[in-house]
Short mmCIF file of C-alpha atoms in Angstrom, two decimals:
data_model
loop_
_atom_site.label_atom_id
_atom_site.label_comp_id
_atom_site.label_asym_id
_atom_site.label_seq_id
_atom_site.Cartn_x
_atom_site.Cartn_y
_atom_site.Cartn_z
CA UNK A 182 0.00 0.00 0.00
CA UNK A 183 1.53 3.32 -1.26
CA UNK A 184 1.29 6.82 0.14
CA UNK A 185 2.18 9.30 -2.03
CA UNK A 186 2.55 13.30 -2.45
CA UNK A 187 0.04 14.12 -5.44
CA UNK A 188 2.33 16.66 -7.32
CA UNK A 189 5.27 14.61 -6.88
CA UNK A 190 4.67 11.29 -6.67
CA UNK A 191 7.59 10.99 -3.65
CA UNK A 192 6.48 8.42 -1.08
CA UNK A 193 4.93 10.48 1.96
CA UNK A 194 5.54 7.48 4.40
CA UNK A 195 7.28 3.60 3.73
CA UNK A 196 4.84 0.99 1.73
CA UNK A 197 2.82 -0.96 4.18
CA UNK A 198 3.57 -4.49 2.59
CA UNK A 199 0.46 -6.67 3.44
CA UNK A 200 2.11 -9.87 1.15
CA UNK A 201 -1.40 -10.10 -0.55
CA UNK A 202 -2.99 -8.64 -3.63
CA UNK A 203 -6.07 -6.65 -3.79
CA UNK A 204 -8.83 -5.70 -6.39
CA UNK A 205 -11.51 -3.63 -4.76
CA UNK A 206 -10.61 -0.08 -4.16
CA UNK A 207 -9.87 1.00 -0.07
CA UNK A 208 -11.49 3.08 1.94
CA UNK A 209 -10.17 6.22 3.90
CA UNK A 210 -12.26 6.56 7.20
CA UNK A 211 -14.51 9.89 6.28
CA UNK A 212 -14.12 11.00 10.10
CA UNK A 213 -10.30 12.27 9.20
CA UNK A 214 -9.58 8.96 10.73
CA UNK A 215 -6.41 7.97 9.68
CA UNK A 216 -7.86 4.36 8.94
CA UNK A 217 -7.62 2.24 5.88
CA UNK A 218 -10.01 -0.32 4.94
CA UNK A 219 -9.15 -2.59 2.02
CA UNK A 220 -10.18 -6.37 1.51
CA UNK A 221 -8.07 -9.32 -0.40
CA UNK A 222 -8.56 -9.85 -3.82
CA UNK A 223 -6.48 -12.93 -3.88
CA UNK A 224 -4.92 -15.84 -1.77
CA UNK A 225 -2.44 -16.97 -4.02
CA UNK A 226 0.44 -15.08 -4.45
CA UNK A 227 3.10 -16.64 -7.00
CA UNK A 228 2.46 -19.85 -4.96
CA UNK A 229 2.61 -18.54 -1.64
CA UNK A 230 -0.55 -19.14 0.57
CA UNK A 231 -2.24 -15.68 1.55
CA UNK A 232 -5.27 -16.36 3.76
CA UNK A 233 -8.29 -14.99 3.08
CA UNK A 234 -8.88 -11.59 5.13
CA UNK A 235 -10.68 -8.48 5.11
CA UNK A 236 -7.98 -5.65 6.66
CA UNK A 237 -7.73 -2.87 8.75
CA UNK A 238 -4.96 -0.68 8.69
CA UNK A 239 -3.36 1.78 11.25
CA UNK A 240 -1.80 4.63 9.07
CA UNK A 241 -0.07 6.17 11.71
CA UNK A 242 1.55 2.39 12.82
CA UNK A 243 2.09 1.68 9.30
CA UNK A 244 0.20 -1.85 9.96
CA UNK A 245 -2.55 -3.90 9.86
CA UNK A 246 -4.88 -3.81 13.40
CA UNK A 247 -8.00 -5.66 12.49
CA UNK A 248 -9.88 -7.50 10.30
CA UNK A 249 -11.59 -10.41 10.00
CA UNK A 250 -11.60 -13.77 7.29
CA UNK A 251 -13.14 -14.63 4.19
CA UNK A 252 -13.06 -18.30 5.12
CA UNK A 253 -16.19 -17.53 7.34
CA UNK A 254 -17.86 -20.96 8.19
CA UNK A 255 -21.00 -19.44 8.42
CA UNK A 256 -20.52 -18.72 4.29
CA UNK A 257 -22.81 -20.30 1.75
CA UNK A 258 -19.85 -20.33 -0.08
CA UNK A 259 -17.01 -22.51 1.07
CA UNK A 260 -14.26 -22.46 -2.14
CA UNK A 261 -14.03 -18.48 -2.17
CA UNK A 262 -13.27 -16.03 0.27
CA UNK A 263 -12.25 -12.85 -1.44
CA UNK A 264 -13.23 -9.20 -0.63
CA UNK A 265 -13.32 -7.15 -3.81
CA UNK A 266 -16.24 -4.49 -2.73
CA UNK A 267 -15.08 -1.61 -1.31
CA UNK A 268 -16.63 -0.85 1.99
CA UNK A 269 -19.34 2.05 2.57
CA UNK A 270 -18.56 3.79 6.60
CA UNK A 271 -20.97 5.67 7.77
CA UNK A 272 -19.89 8.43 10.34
CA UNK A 273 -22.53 9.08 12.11
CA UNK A 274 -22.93 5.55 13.23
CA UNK A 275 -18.80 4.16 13.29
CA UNK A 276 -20.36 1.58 10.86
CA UNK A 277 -18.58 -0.33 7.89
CA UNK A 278 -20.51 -2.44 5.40
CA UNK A 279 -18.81 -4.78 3.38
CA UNK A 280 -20.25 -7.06 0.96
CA UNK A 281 -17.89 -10.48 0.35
CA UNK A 282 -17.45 -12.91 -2.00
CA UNK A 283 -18.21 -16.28 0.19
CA UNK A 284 -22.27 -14.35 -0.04
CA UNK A 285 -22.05 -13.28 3.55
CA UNK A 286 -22.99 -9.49 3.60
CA UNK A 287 -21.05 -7.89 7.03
CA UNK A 288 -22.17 -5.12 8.93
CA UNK A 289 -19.20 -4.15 11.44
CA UNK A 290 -19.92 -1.64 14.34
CA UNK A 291 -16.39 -0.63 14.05
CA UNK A 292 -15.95 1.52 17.89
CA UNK A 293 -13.23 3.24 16.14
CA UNK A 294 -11.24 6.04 18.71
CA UNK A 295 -8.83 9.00 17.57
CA UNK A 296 -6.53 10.75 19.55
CA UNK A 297 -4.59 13.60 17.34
CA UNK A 298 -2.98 14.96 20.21
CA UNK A 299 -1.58 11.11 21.34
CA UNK A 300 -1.19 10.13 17.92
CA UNK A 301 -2.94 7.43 18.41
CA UNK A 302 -5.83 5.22 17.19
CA UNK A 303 -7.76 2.10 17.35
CA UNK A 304 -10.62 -0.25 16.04
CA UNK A 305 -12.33 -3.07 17.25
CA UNK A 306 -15.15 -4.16 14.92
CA UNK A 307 -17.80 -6.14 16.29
CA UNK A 308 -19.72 -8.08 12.84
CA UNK A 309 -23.34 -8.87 12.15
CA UNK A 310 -23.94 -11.16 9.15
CA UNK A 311 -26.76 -10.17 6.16
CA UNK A 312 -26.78 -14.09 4.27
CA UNK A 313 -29.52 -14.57 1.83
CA UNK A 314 -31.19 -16.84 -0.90
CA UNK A 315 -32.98 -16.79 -3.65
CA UNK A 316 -34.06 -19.31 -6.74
CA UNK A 317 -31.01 -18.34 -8.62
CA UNK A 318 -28.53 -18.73 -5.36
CA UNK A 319 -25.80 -21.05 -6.64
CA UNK A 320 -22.24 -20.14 -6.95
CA UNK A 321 -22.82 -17.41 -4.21
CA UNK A 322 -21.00 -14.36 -3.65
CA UNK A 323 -21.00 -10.43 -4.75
CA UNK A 324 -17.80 -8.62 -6.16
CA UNK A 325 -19.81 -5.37 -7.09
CA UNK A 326 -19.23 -2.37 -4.43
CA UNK A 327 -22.27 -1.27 -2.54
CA UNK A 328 -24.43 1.96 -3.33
CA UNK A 329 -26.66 3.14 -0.42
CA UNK A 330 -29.81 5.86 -0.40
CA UNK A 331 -30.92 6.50 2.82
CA UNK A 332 -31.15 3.26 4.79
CA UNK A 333 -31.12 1.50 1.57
CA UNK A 334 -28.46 -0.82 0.46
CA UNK A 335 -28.22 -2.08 -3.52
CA UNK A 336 -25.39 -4.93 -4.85
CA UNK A 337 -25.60 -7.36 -7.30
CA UNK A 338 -23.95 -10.80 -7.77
CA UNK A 339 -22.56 -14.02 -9.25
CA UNK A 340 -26.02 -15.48 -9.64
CA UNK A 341 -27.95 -12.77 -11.49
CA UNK A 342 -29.33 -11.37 -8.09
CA UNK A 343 -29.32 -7.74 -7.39
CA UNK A 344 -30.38 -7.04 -3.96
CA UNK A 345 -31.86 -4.01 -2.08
CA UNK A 346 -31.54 -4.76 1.75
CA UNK A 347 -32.37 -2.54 5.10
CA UNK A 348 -28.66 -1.48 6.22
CA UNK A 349 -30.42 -0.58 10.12
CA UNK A 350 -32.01 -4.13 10.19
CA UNK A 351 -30.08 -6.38 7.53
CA UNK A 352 -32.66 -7.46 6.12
CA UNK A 353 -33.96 -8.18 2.59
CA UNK A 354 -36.20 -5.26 1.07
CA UNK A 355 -36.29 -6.74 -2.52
CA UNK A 356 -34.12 -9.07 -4.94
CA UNK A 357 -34.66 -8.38 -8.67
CA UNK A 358 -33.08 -11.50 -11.14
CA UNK A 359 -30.93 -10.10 -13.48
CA UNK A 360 -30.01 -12.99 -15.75
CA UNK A 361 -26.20 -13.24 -15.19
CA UNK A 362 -23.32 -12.13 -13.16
CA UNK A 363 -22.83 -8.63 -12.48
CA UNK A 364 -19.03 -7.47 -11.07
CA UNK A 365 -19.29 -4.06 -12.19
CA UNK A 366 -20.35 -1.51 -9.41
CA UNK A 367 -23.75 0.29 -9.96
CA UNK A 368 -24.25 4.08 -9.88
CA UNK A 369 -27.21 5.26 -8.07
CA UNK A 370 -29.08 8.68 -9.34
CA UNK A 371 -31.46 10.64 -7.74
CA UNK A 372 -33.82 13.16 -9.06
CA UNK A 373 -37.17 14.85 -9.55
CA UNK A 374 -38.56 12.10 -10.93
CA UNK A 375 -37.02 9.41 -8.70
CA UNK A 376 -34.22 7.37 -7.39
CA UNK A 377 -32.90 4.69 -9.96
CA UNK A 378 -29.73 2.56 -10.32
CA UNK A 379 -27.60 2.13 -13.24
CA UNK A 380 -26.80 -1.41 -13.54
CA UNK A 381 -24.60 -4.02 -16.21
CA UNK A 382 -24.20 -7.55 -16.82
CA UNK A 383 -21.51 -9.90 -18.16
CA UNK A 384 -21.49 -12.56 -20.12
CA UNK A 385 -21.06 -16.04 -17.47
CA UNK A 386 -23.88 -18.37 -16.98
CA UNK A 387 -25.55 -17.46 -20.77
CA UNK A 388 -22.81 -19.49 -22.88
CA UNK A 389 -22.72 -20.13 -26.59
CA UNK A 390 -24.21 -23.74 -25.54
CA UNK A 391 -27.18 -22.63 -23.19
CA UNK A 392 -29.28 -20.97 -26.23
CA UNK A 393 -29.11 -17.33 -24.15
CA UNK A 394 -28.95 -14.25 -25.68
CA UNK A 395 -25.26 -13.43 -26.48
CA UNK A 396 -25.53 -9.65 -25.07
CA UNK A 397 -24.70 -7.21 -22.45
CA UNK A 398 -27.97 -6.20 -20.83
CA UNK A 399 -27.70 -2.28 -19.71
CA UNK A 400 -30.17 -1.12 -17.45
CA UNK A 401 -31.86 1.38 -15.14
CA UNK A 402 -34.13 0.27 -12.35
CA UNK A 403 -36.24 2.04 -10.02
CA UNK A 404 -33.98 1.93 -6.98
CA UNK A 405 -37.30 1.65 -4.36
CA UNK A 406 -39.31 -1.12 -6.33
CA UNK A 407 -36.50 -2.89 -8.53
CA UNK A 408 -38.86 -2.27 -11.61
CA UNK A 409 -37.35 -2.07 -15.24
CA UNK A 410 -37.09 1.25 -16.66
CA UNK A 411 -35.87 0.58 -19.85
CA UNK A 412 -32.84 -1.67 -20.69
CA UNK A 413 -30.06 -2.02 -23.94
CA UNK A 414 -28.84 -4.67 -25.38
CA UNK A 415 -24.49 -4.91 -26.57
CA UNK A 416 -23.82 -7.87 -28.48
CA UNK A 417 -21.21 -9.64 -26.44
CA UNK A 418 -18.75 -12.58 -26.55
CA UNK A 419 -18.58 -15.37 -23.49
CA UNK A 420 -15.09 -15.87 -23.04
CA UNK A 421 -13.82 -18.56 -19.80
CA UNK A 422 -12.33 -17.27 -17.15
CA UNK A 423 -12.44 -13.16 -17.88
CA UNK A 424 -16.10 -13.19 -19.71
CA UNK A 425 -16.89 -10.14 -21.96
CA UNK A 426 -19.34 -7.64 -20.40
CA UNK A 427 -19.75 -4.75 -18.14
CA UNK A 428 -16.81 -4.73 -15.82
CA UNK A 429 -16.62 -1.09 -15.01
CA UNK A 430 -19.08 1.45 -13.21
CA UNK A 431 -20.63 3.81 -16.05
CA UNK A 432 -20.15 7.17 -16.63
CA UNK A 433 -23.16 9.44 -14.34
CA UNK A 434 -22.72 12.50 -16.57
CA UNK A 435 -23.16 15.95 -14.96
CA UNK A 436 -23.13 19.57 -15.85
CA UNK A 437 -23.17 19.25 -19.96
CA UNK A 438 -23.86 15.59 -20.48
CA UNK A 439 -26.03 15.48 -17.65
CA UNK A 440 -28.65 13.56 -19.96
CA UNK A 441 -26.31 10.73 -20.65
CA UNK A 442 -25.33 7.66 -18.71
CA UNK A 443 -21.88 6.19 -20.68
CA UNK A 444 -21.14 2.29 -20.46
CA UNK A 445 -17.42 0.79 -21.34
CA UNK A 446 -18.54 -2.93 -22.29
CA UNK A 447 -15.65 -5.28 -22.98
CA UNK A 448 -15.61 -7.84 -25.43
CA UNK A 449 -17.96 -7.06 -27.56
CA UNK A 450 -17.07 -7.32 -31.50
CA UNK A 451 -13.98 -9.35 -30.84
CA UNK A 452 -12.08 -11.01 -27.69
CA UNK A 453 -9.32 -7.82 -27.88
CA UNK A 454 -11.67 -5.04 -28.40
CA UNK A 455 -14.82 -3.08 -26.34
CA UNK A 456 -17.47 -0.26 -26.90
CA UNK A 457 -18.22 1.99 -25.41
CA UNK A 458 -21.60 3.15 -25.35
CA UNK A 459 -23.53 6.61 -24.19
CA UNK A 460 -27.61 6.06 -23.79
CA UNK A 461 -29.76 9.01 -23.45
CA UNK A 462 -30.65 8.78 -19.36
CA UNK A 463 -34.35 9.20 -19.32
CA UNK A 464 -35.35 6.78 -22.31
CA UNK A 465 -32.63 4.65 -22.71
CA UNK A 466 -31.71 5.30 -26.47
CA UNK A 467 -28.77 5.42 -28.22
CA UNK A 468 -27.06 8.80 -27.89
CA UNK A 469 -23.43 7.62 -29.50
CA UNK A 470 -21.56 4.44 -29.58
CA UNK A 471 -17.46 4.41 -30.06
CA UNK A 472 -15.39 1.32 -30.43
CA UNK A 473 -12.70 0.71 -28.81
CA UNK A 474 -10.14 -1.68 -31.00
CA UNK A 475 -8.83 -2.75 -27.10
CA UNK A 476 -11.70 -3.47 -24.88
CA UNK A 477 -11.50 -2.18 -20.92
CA UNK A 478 -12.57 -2.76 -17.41
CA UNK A 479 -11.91 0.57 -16.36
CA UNK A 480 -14.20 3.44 -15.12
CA UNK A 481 -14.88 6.26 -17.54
CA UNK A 482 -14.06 9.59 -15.43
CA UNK A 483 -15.81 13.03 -15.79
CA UNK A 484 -13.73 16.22 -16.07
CA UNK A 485 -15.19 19.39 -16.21
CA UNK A 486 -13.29 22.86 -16.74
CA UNK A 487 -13.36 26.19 -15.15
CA UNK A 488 -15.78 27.14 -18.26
CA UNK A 489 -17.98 24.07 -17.74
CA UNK A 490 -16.63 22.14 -20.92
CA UNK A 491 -16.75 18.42 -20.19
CA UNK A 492 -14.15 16.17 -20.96
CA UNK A 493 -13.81 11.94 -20.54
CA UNK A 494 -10.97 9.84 -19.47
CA UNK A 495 -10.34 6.32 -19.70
CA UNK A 496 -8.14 3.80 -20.00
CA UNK A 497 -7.89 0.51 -22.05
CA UNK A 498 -6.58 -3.52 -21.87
CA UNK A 499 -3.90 -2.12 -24.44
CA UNK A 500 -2.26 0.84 -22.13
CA UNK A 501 -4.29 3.92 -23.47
CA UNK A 502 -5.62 6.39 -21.66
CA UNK A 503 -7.97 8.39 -23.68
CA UNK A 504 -9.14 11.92 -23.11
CA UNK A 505 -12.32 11.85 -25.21
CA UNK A 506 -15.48 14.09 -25.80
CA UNK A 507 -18.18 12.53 -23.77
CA UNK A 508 -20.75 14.43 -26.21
CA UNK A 509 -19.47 12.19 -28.89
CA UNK A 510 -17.00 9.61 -28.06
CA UNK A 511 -14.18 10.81 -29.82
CA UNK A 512 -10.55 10.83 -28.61
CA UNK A 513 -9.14 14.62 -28.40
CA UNK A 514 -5.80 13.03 -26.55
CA UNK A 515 -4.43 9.89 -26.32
CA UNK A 516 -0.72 8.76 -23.69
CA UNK A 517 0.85 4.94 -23.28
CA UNK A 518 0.50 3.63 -19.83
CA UNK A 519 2.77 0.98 -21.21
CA UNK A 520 0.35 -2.26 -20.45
CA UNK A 521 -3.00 -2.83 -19.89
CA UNK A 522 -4.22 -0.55 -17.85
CA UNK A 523 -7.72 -2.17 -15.68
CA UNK A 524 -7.55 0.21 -12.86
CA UNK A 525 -9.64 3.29 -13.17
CA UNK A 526 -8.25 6.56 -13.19
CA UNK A 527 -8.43 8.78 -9.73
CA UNK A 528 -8.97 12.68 -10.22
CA UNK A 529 -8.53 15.62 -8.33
CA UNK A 530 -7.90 19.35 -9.87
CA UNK A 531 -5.61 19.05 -13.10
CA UNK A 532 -4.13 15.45 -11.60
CA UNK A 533 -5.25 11.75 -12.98
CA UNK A 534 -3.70 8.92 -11.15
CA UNK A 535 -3.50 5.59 -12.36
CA UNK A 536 -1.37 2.40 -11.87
CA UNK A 537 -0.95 -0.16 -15.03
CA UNK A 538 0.36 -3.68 -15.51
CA UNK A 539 3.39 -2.25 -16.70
CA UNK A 540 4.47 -1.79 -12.57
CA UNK A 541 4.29 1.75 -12.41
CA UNK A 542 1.86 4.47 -10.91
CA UNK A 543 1.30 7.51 -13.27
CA UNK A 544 0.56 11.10 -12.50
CA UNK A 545 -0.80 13.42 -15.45
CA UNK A 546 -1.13 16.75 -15.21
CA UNK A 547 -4.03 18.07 -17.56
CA UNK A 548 -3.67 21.18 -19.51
#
């Protein structure tokens, strides 16, 4: 885990080195708490056993404090322990949620104490468990991050569920069946005329052999009911282990392109190569569609200038990052990250931040 000065890139403090990899992004404690909460991604790590483990880390100790395992035994899911949500914390009530991959949704009361003038801090989370089950409950497990309204909690996962539950009570509010796994994070939207989600399949259980449709299904959904508000179809290919699909959070346009709700689907007219696709927020239609000759997993990112203009960025399987027009699609910019590039890009003022398979973290300055 790096710590870095943002104009720089210079190391602000030594690399806490945890021996495991991650997928999910952490999550800085909103309090000011200087508290880092990040689960495993993996448990294998060029052949050295990593147990499973949802972490807790002590920035001012430089170490891990808490956590708590993936290899739960009170998991449906026995084979798979992984934590690649990131975790919601809600201030008010020193509470973490944190959906994981064995299908055990945990609600931690964390009792997390901060003493600036000691320097010192601490966390001892006490865990309730959210398990549920529906027809489609097979494989088990949810890799999607959490979006909340309210009390409400939405995620969707492996089995085609998305779920709304009660994040006082943990309990089930509604379960919609979506057809097929779902790893890409939802966006939520409110507004005058309601509160919907914005949500994205892949391409897993619906292979060439089952007879299924061979598509991406993009929807929105009324975030209180789970009703359909309109959905779009993407011609996608099924492709073992890393299936083509939605595996990035979409695009919630504001300011300019506040009428558009932009989709990076991978996989779609080859194995190498992606669309990406904008869809007119309130009906659903086509607005503009770009291809992308290599496909991504990354999170189109909004940019908007002093004068309002709106710009995209994001990055591809090939190394690319793109700075494109969201009103169209088309590149204005384009810089090597060297390799493939899945992370999505972090943005604050004129700085992007992004880490690629090529080993390195990049800084960009836009101009």
């Amino acid at each position: 885990i790096y710590r870095l000065d943002l104009a720089t890139g210079k190391q602000t403090r030594d690399p806490i080195a945890t021996g495991c990899g991650y997928k999910g992004t952490g999550s800085i404690d909103p309090r000011g708490y200087p508290l880092l909460y990040t689960g495993q991604g993996l448990n294998d790590m060029d052949g050295v056993n990593c147990p499973w483990q949802y972490r807790i880390f002590d920035l001012i100790q430089n170490k891990q404090v808490a956590g708590w395992s993936g290899s739960d035994p009170a998991a449906p899911r026995k084979d798979w322990g992984a934590f690649d949500s990131s975790a919601l914390v809600n201030a008010a009530s020193d509470t973490l949620i944190e959906p994981g991959e064995n299908g055990i949704v945990y609600k931690a009361k964390l009792n997390a104490k901060f003493d600036p003038a000691a320097k010192t801090v601490s966390v001892d989370p006490q865990l309730t468990r959210m398990e549920y089950r529906t027809p489609s409950s097979h494989k088990f497990g949810i890799e999607s991050s959490a979006v909340a309204y309210r009390n409400l909690m939405f995620a969707s996962d492996n089995d085609g569920n998305l779920i709304c539950w009660d994040a006082n009570t943990m309990a089930v509010v509604w379960v919609r069946d979506v057809g097929d796994d779902s790893d890409a994070s939802m966006v939520l939207e409110q507004s005058a005329d309601g509160v919907f989600l914005y949500h994205g399949n892949t391409l897993d259980k619906r292979s060439p052999s089952s007879g299924a449709e061979q598509v991406t299904n993009l929807r929105k959904i009324n975030a209180l009911t789970g009703q359909l508000v309109w959905e779009y179809k993407v011609p996608t290919l099924n492709d073992q282990p890393n299936n083509g699909g939605l595996l990035a959070t979409p695009l919630l346009g504001t300011g300019e392109i506040s009428d558009l709700i932009i989709f990076n689907v991978s996989k779609t007219t080859s194995l190498t190569q992606g669309d990406m696709v904008a869809l007119d927020r309130k009906t659903g239609a086509l607005v503009w569609k770009r291809h992308l000759k290599r496909y991504s997993w990354s999170s189109p990112v909004q940019i908007t200038s002093t004068t309002g203009k709106a710009y995209g960025i994001v990055t591809d399987s090939g190394g690319t990052m793109h700075l494109f027009d969201p009103n169209t699609g088309t590149d204005l910019s384009t810089l090597s990250l060297g390799k493939n590039t899945e992370a999505s890009p972090a943005v604050y003022g004129n700085m992007i931040v992004v880490a690629s398979y090529a080993r390195r973290i990049w800084g960009i300055r836009i101009s």
